[in-house]
Amino acid sequence: MTSRPGPDIPATSTGETTLGDHVLGQLRRLGAVVGLSEADTELYGQVLLDSLTGAAHRPLSQPPASPTFLSDDHTPVEFSLASTPGAAPALRVLVEPGWAHADMGDSGRAGLEAIRAMAARWGFSTAPLDTVADLFFPAGAQGPLALWYALDLRVGRVPGVKVYLNPSASGPEHAARTVHEALRRLGYGQAFEQLPPAVGYPFLALDLGAWKSPRVKVYVRHPRMSADDACALSRTADAAALDIRAFFHAAAGSFASSGRGGDDTLRLVRRPALTCHSFTEGDSTPSGFTLHIPVRDYVRDDEEALARATALLTRAGIDPALLHRSLGALTQRPLADGVGLIAYLALVSERGRPPRFTAYLSSEAYRVRPPQEQYPRGTWMSAQRTRSVLGPGDRATGHVSPYTAQKEVTWSPTASRS
């Protein structure tokens, strides 16, 4: 059984900032930025704190309770801002409820308890999760996570709830089989064959609660991705290759697109990109495709990351001011003083909808990663011109563990407290 540090929560001294204080303050400020009412924000904040149980009271002067895979500094909370042309932005929060537990079995049980408490509060069914629970919560569960959840925070409404599960819970060598069986049980018997070649399946996600068209989503890891690879990986008709290519170059900072037929073989050689493939009821092919670029590994600092995000939003006709204000709601540190506040940039293509852009924002409760000085400001980032890892039509037979690209960071008491 994979073990992690135990959930002991040190006593909090008077006036000492806790993890709960930190993330709740960020949530309140972000809620004000996107127009949530105080009542909405307080409700969502209470659900978040309740799901972390005693860990929310852990003082930030103490190291993180566990080395969570959710963030580089081991904060068990991440925010994201999704933007679509002509629509209000969507604020989301991602949480690992079992963060402080000593092993994956206990972490999974804590996660399930948190989801069932939400289901009782908001009156939604956990049937899809129950259908596959034995696949993702085996005895002796392995991996860097058991269960994460995300809340799509809505004004005056019940939130959308998403649950993220670990296909490698029974070992990375069984991840593909777990994904295949889960899709079959959930009514998507042909979906696995629609997925692109994979070098690991880090997550399977389920929509629960108030969604017009609930989805099942499969995340796939792609080491050494190029722009050509990214375009070839989509199985969604509405995902335009031109948009994918432009997004790849702008987010990864590789080089100016050479256009159709150009030599776009520069590859991301640090933390790998992810793709997400969504299925809705009645689908024979994926209804959605998302490309996730880990921008923090391909920039010097967050000032550069924000510049890339701003360029992408502006190109799409989306005002970037809200993203700028959201970063100010998270921290007051200068953006040039660290990297990782903007962790990922993502392009979301869904059938019948305009492209959506998502920025994943770190809480930085415990540590600010220093700038990557090997990358001078304003230059293109690390990439290499190589052949693809997987040839056309190939499917990987070995499956890399979700923690292959583990975060190499250590805790420091000098983290931002803003």
XYZ file of C-alpha atoms in Angstrom:
418
model
C 0.000 0.000 0.000
C 1.396 3.395 -0.983
C 1.877 5.485 2.150
C 2.079 9.201 2.714
C 2.623 11.288 5.861
C -0.117 11.022 8.442
C -2.937 13.503 9.059
C -1.749 14.877 12.408
C -2.876 18.492 12.648
C -0.669 20.637 14.911
C -2.357 23.047 17.267
C -2.796 26.528 15.826
C -1.415 29.463 17.781
C -3.493 32.599 18.143
C -3.261 34.685 14.984
C -1.456 31.976 12.999
C -2.582 31.601 9.391
C -3.992 28.186 8.478
C -4.430 26.464 5.137
C -8.168 27.129 5.419
C -7.592 30.833 6.036
C -5.358 31.040 2.975
C -7.575 29.280 0.444
C -10.817 30.762 1.770
C -9.387 34.260 1.449
C -8.374 33.514 -2.130
C -11.803 32.091 -2.921
C -13.564 35.155 -1.521
C -11.434 37.531 -3.579
C -11.802 35.450 -6.739
C -15.555 35.232 -6.192
C -15.739 39.024 -6.096
C -13.734 39.241 -9.332
C -16.120 36.958 -11.268
C -19.328 38.306 -9.720
C -20.320 35.621 -7.240
C -22.434 36.868 -4.360
C -21.031 36.746 -0.855
C -23.616 34.086 0.012
C -22.536 31.904 -2.922
C -18.876 32.280 -2.046
C -19.377 31.522 1.631
C -21.353 28.373 0.824
C -18.735 27.101 -1.602
C -15.976 28.000 0.836
C -17.637 26.076 3.646
C -18.006 22.992 1.427
C -14.315 23.231 0.517
C -13.213 23.520 4.150
C -15.559 20.743 5.281
C -14.128 18.398 2.642
C -10.574 19.000 3.900
C -11.779 18.218 7.460
C -9.099 18.873 10.078
C -6.414 19.594 7.486
C -8.004 22.994 6.851
C -6.882 23.990 10.368
C -3.259 23.061 9.770
C -1.033 26.137 10.230
C 1.031 27.214 7.236
C 4.101 27.403 9.462
C 4.054 23.589 9.306
C 5.070 21.609 6.188
C 2.299 20.322 3.912
C 0.544 17.254 5.291
C 1.456 15.262 2.167
C 3.265 15.634 -1.163
C 0.089 16.040 -3.191
C 0.356 15.643 -6.952
C -2.248 18.393 -7.394
C 0.211 21.295 -7.169
C 3.942 21.929 -7.269
C 4.091 23.261 -3.701
C 1.744 20.544 -2.356
C -1.257 22.785 -1.698
C -4.354 20.529 -2.070
C -6.341 23.287 -3.822
C -6.095 24.781 -7.327
C -8.303 27.382 -9.013
C -9.100 27.798 -12.697
C -10.734 30.433 -14.843
C -12.525 29.336 -18.030
C -13.216 32.012 -20.658
C -15.400 31.878 -23.764
C -16.006 34.719 -26.244
C -19.223 36.579 -25.417
C -19.891 34.728 -22.145
C -19.231 35.301 -18.460
C -16.103 33.542 -17.181
C -16.430 30.408 -15.062
C -14.512 30.011 -11.807
C -13.656 26.516 -10.655
C -11.822 25.048 -7.693
C -10.045 21.671 -7.651
C -9.525 19.940 -4.282
C -7.933 16.758 -2.926
C -10.194 15.993 0.062
C -8.062 13.081 1.289
C -4.855 15.135 1.195
C -3.785 14.536 4.795
C -4.374 10.785 4.982
C -1.562 8.298 5.355
C -2.360 5.964 2.469
C -4.338 5.885 -0.747
C -7.035 3.683 0.737
C -7.799 6.174 3.492
C -7.507 9.054 1.032
C -10.028 7.423 -1.283
C -12.492 6.794 1.533
C -12.223 10.426 2.623
C -12.816 11.523 -0.964
C -15.889 9.344 -1.355
C -17.274 10.625 1.937
C -16.832 14.220 0.742
C -18.616 13.530 -2.561
C -21.515 11.765 -0.846
C -21.892 14.687 1.557
C -22.168 17.010 -1.454
C -24.691 14.680 -3.076
C -26.840 14.826 0.066
C -26.517 18.622 0.236
C -27.367 19.278 -3.416
C -29.537 16.256 -4.219
C -27.603 14.612 -7.020
C -26.894 10.960 -7.734
C -23.516 9.305 -7.275
C -24.556 6.323 -9.430
C -21.842 6.799 -12.107
C -19.157 6.904 -9.422
C -20.630 3.909 -7.605
C -20.629 1.934 -10.861
C -16.842 2.111 -11.183
C -15.765 2.511 -7.550
C -14.230 -0.965 -7.256
C -11.935 -0.221 -10.231
C -10.511 2.947 -8.706
C -10.524 2.113 -4.995
C -8.972 -1.365 -4.756
C -7.351 -2.799 -1.658
C -3.753 -1.617 -1.592
C -4.436 1.285 -3.935
C -1.376 2.834 -5.584
C -0.516 6.178 -7.097
C -0.214 9.852 -6.269
C -3.952 10.393 -5.833
C -7.157 8.543 -5.055
C -9.866 11.143 -5.728
C -9.993 14.828 -6.536
C -13.128 16.872 -7.060
C -13.783 20.148 -8.855
C -16.658 22.558 -8.320
C -17.897 24.680 -11.201
C -18.960 27.710 -9.132
C -22.242 29.166 -10.418
C -24.069 32.322 -9.436
C -27.076 31.482 -7.245
C -27.163 27.860 -8.392
C -26.047 24.399 -7.449
C -22.459 23.919 -8.691
C -21.376 21.408 -11.254
C -19.363 18.664 -9.553
C -16.568 16.758 -11.267
C -14.739 13.776 -9.811
C -11.217 12.832 -10.930
C -10.083 9.226 -10.467
C -6.733 7.468 -10.865
C -6.662 4.718 -13.553
C -3.348 3.477 -12.117
C -4.837 2.671 -8.709
C -4.162 -1.036 -9.319
C -0.771 -0.291 -10.873
C 0.227 1.667 -13.986
C 0.414 -1.534 -16.002
C -3.372 -1.903 -15.539
C -4.334 1.687 -16.365
C -5.495 1.058 -19.932
C -7.582 -1.935 -18.870
C -9.139 0.097 -16.041
C -10.089 2.939 -18.407
C -11.524 0.476 -20.940
C -13.646 -1.315 -18.344
C -14.838 1.925 -16.730
C -16.000 3.277 -20.087
C -17.812 0.015 -20.821
C -19.651 0.057 -17.483
C -20.641 3.670 -17.967
C -22.243 2.923 -21.325
C -19.414 3.913 -23.677
C -18.409 0.504 -24.952
C -16.737 1.808 -28.119
C -15.127 4.893 -26.580
C -11.743 3.404 -25.733
C -11.047 2.634 -29.384
C -11.651 6.310 -30.169
C -8.807 7.466 -27.910
C -5.470 8.475 -29.454
C -2.158 6.691 -28.797
C -1.247 7.009 -25.133
C 1.801 6.975 -22.887
C -0.251 6.906 -19.711
C -3.771 7.741 -18.538
C -3.427 10.100 -15.545
C -7.147 10.699 -14.896
C -10.669 9.584 -15.673
C -13.260 12.227 -14.762
C -17.019 12.076 -14.222
C -19.533 14.912 -14.247
C -21.981 14.647 -11.338
C -24.825 16.941 -10.389
C -26.270 19.823 -12.407
C -24.938 19.432 -15.954
C -26.990 19.739 -19.154
C -24.966 16.969 -20.791
C -22.906 15.032 -18.232
C -19.596 13.802 -19.611
C -17.031 11.120 -19.020
C -13.533 12.405 -19.711
C -10.298 10.504 -20.289
C -6.965 12.287 -19.878
C -3.973 11.096 -21.884
C -0.289 11.956 -21.425
C 1.891 12.870 -24.423
C 5.627 13.264 -23.782
C 7.642 15.214 -26.381
C 4.567 16.586 -28.113
C 4.859 18.767 -31.229
C 2.226 21.003 -32.800
C 1.716 18.392 -35.518
C 1.143 15.747 -32.847
C -1.385 17.976 -31.079
C -3.421 18.451 -34.237
C -3.402 14.721 -34.988
C -4.593 13.744 -31.497
C -8.056 15.306 -31.713
C -10.975 13.020 -32.508
C -13.500 15.878 -32.267
C -14.826 17.334 -35.517
C -15.199 20.882 -34.153
C -11.565 21.091 -32.994
C -9.940 23.109 -35.792
C -6.319 22.193 -36.521
C -5.483 25.856 -37.152
C -6.712 26.808 -33.665
C -4.880 23.914 -32.032
C -1.633 24.758 -33.795
C -1.835 28.459 -32.925
C -2.633 27.651 -29.300
C 0.259 25.194 -29.031
C 2.803 27.714 -30.270
C 1.502 30.593 -28.190
C 1.158 28.594 -24.953
C 4.378 26.596 -25.245
C 6.382 29.470 -26.707
C 8.104 27.162 -29.176
C 8.279 29.285 -32.308
C 6.079 31.077 -34.839
C 3.809 28.659 -36.670
C 5.114 27.805 -40.112
C 1.597 27.215 -41.415
C 0.012 24.242 -43.138
C 2.637 21.786 -44.304
C 5.433 23.463 -42.323
C 8.079 21.735 -40.253
C 6.459 21.854 -36.823
C 8.578 19.160 -35.185
C 9.837 21.109 -32.187
C 8.769 19.131 -29.123
C 8.005 19.815 -25.480
C 10.800 18.030 -23.662
C 10.068 18.942 -20.057
C 6.749 18.238 -18.309
C 4.488 16.542 -20.898
C 1.322 17.960 -22.391
C -2.042 16.315 -21.695
C -5.101 15.859 -23.859
C -8.620 15.257 -22.582
C -11.280 13.417 -24.597
C -14.915 13.879 -23.546
C -17.841 11.565 -24.215
C -21.522 12.365 -23.704
C -24.498 10.020 -23.826
C -25.098 8.623 -27.302
C -21.625 9.562 -28.585
C -19.877 7.271 -31.034
C -16.933 9.696 -31.181
C -15.581 12.159 -28.609
C -17.730 15.263 -28.207
C -14.869 17.315 -26.794
C -11.089 17.698 -27.015
C -8.857 19.682 -24.668
C -5.153 20.391 -25.053
C -3.370 21.171 -21.751
C 0.053 22.823 -21.949
C 2.089 22.981 -18.684
C 3.137 26.554 -19.372
C 5.057 26.847 -16.097
C 7.761 24.550 -17.443
C 8.282 26.567 -20.623
C 8.608 30.123 -19.278
C 11.065 32.026 -17.141
C 8.390 33.434 -14.808
C 4.701 34.206 -14.388
C 5.052 37.553 -16.115
C 5.938 35.655 -19.287
C 3.138 33.133 -18.679
C 0.599 35.935 -18.297
C 1.838 37.554 -21.508
C 1.187 34.313 -23.385
C -2.248 33.898 -21.830
C -3.085 37.517 -22.636
C -2.106 37.031 -26.285
C -4.293 33.921 -26.554
C -7.313 35.580 -24.968
C -6.944 38.715 -27.078
C -6.679 36.649 -30.259
C -9.976 34.966 -29.324
C -11.740 38.265 -28.630
C -11.771 37.765 -24.844
C -10.868 40.609 -22.496
C -7.806 39.455 -20.495
C -8.462 41.964 -17.679
C -10.339 39.378 -15.620
C -7.377 37.017 -15.655
C -5.079 39.859 -14.576
C -7.442 40.692 -11.703
C -7.701 37.025 -10.727
C -3.942 36.753 -10.300
C -4.077 39.820 -8.063
C -6.768 38.073 -6.000
C -4.431 35.141 -5.396
C -1.213 36.920 -4.485
C 0.422 40.321 -4.274
C 3.888 39.084 -5.192
C 5.468 40.459 -8.380
C 4.857 38.015 -11.224
C 8.511 38.167 -12.242
C 9.514 36.804 -8.804
C 8.214 33.270 -9.382
C 6.879 30.722 -11.827
C 3.887 28.403 -11.527
C 1.101 30.750 -10.447
C -0.255 30.007 -13.922
C 0.289 26.251 -14.018
C -1.468 25.164 -17.232
C -3.145 26.827 -20.192
C -5.811 24.800 -21.981
C -7.776 25.054 -25.210
C -11.199 23.363 -24.986
C -13.095 22.387 -28.147
C -16.627 21.020 -27.722
C -19.159 20.044 -30.333
C -21.364 22.979 -31.331
C -19.612 25.485 -29.037
C -16.946 28.154 -29.559
C -13.436 27.393 -28.277
C -12.900 27.934 -24.551
C -9.650 28.919 -22.855
C -8.794 27.864 -19.317
C -6.007 29.121 -17.083
C -5.170 26.890 -14.097
C -4.048 28.997 -11.142
C -1.980 27.794 -8.198
C -2.781 28.700 -4.616
C 0.914 28.839 -3.565
C 0.039 28.327 0.090
C 3.425 26.791 0.897
C 5.997 27.836 -1.643
C 6.689 30.075 -4.624
C 8.861 28.416 -7.254
C 11.750 30.707 -8.197
C 12.061 31.927 -11.791
C 13.779 29.596 -14.232
C 16.802 31.738 -14.918
C 18.057 29.417 -17.659
C 15.239 30.871 -19.767
C 16.025 34.547 -20.490
C 12.957 36.754 -20.525
C 11.212 37.025 -23.871
C 12.945 34.090 -25.582
C 11.357 30.879 -26.821
C 11.533 27.950 -24.470
C 13.203 24.566 -24.343
C 12.280 22.243 -27.184
C 14.028 19.761 -29.438
C 13.557 18.699 -33.048
C 12.976 14.948 -32.909
C 10.765 12.175 -34.200
C 7.454 11.401 -32.552
C 7.444 8.911 -29.697
C 4.433 7.148 -31.237
C 4.083 6.594 -34.953
C 0.757 6.960 -36.797
C -1.711 4.327 -35.654
C 0.471 3.050 -32.816
C -0.903 2.488 -29.326
C 1.467 2.351 -26.403
C 1.554 -1.005 -24.665
C 3.452 0.256 -21.633
C 1.663 2.786 -19.472
C 3.591 5.370 -17.517
C 2.547 6.033 -13.948
C 0.755 9.367 -13.385
C 3.653 10.456 -11.228
C 6.397 9.984 -13.817
C 6.717 13.785 -14.063
C 6.605 14.261 -10.312
C 6.994 17.772 -8.945
C 10.555 18.216 -7.718
C 9.940 20.829 -5.053
C 10.504 21.156 -1.346
C 8.535 22.990 1.287
C 9.739 26.345 2.558
C 8.218 28.622 5.238
C 8.805 31.655 2.994
C 5.703 31.089 0.861
C 3.403 33.928 -0.121
C 0.730 34.706 2.468
C -1.077 37.360 0.426
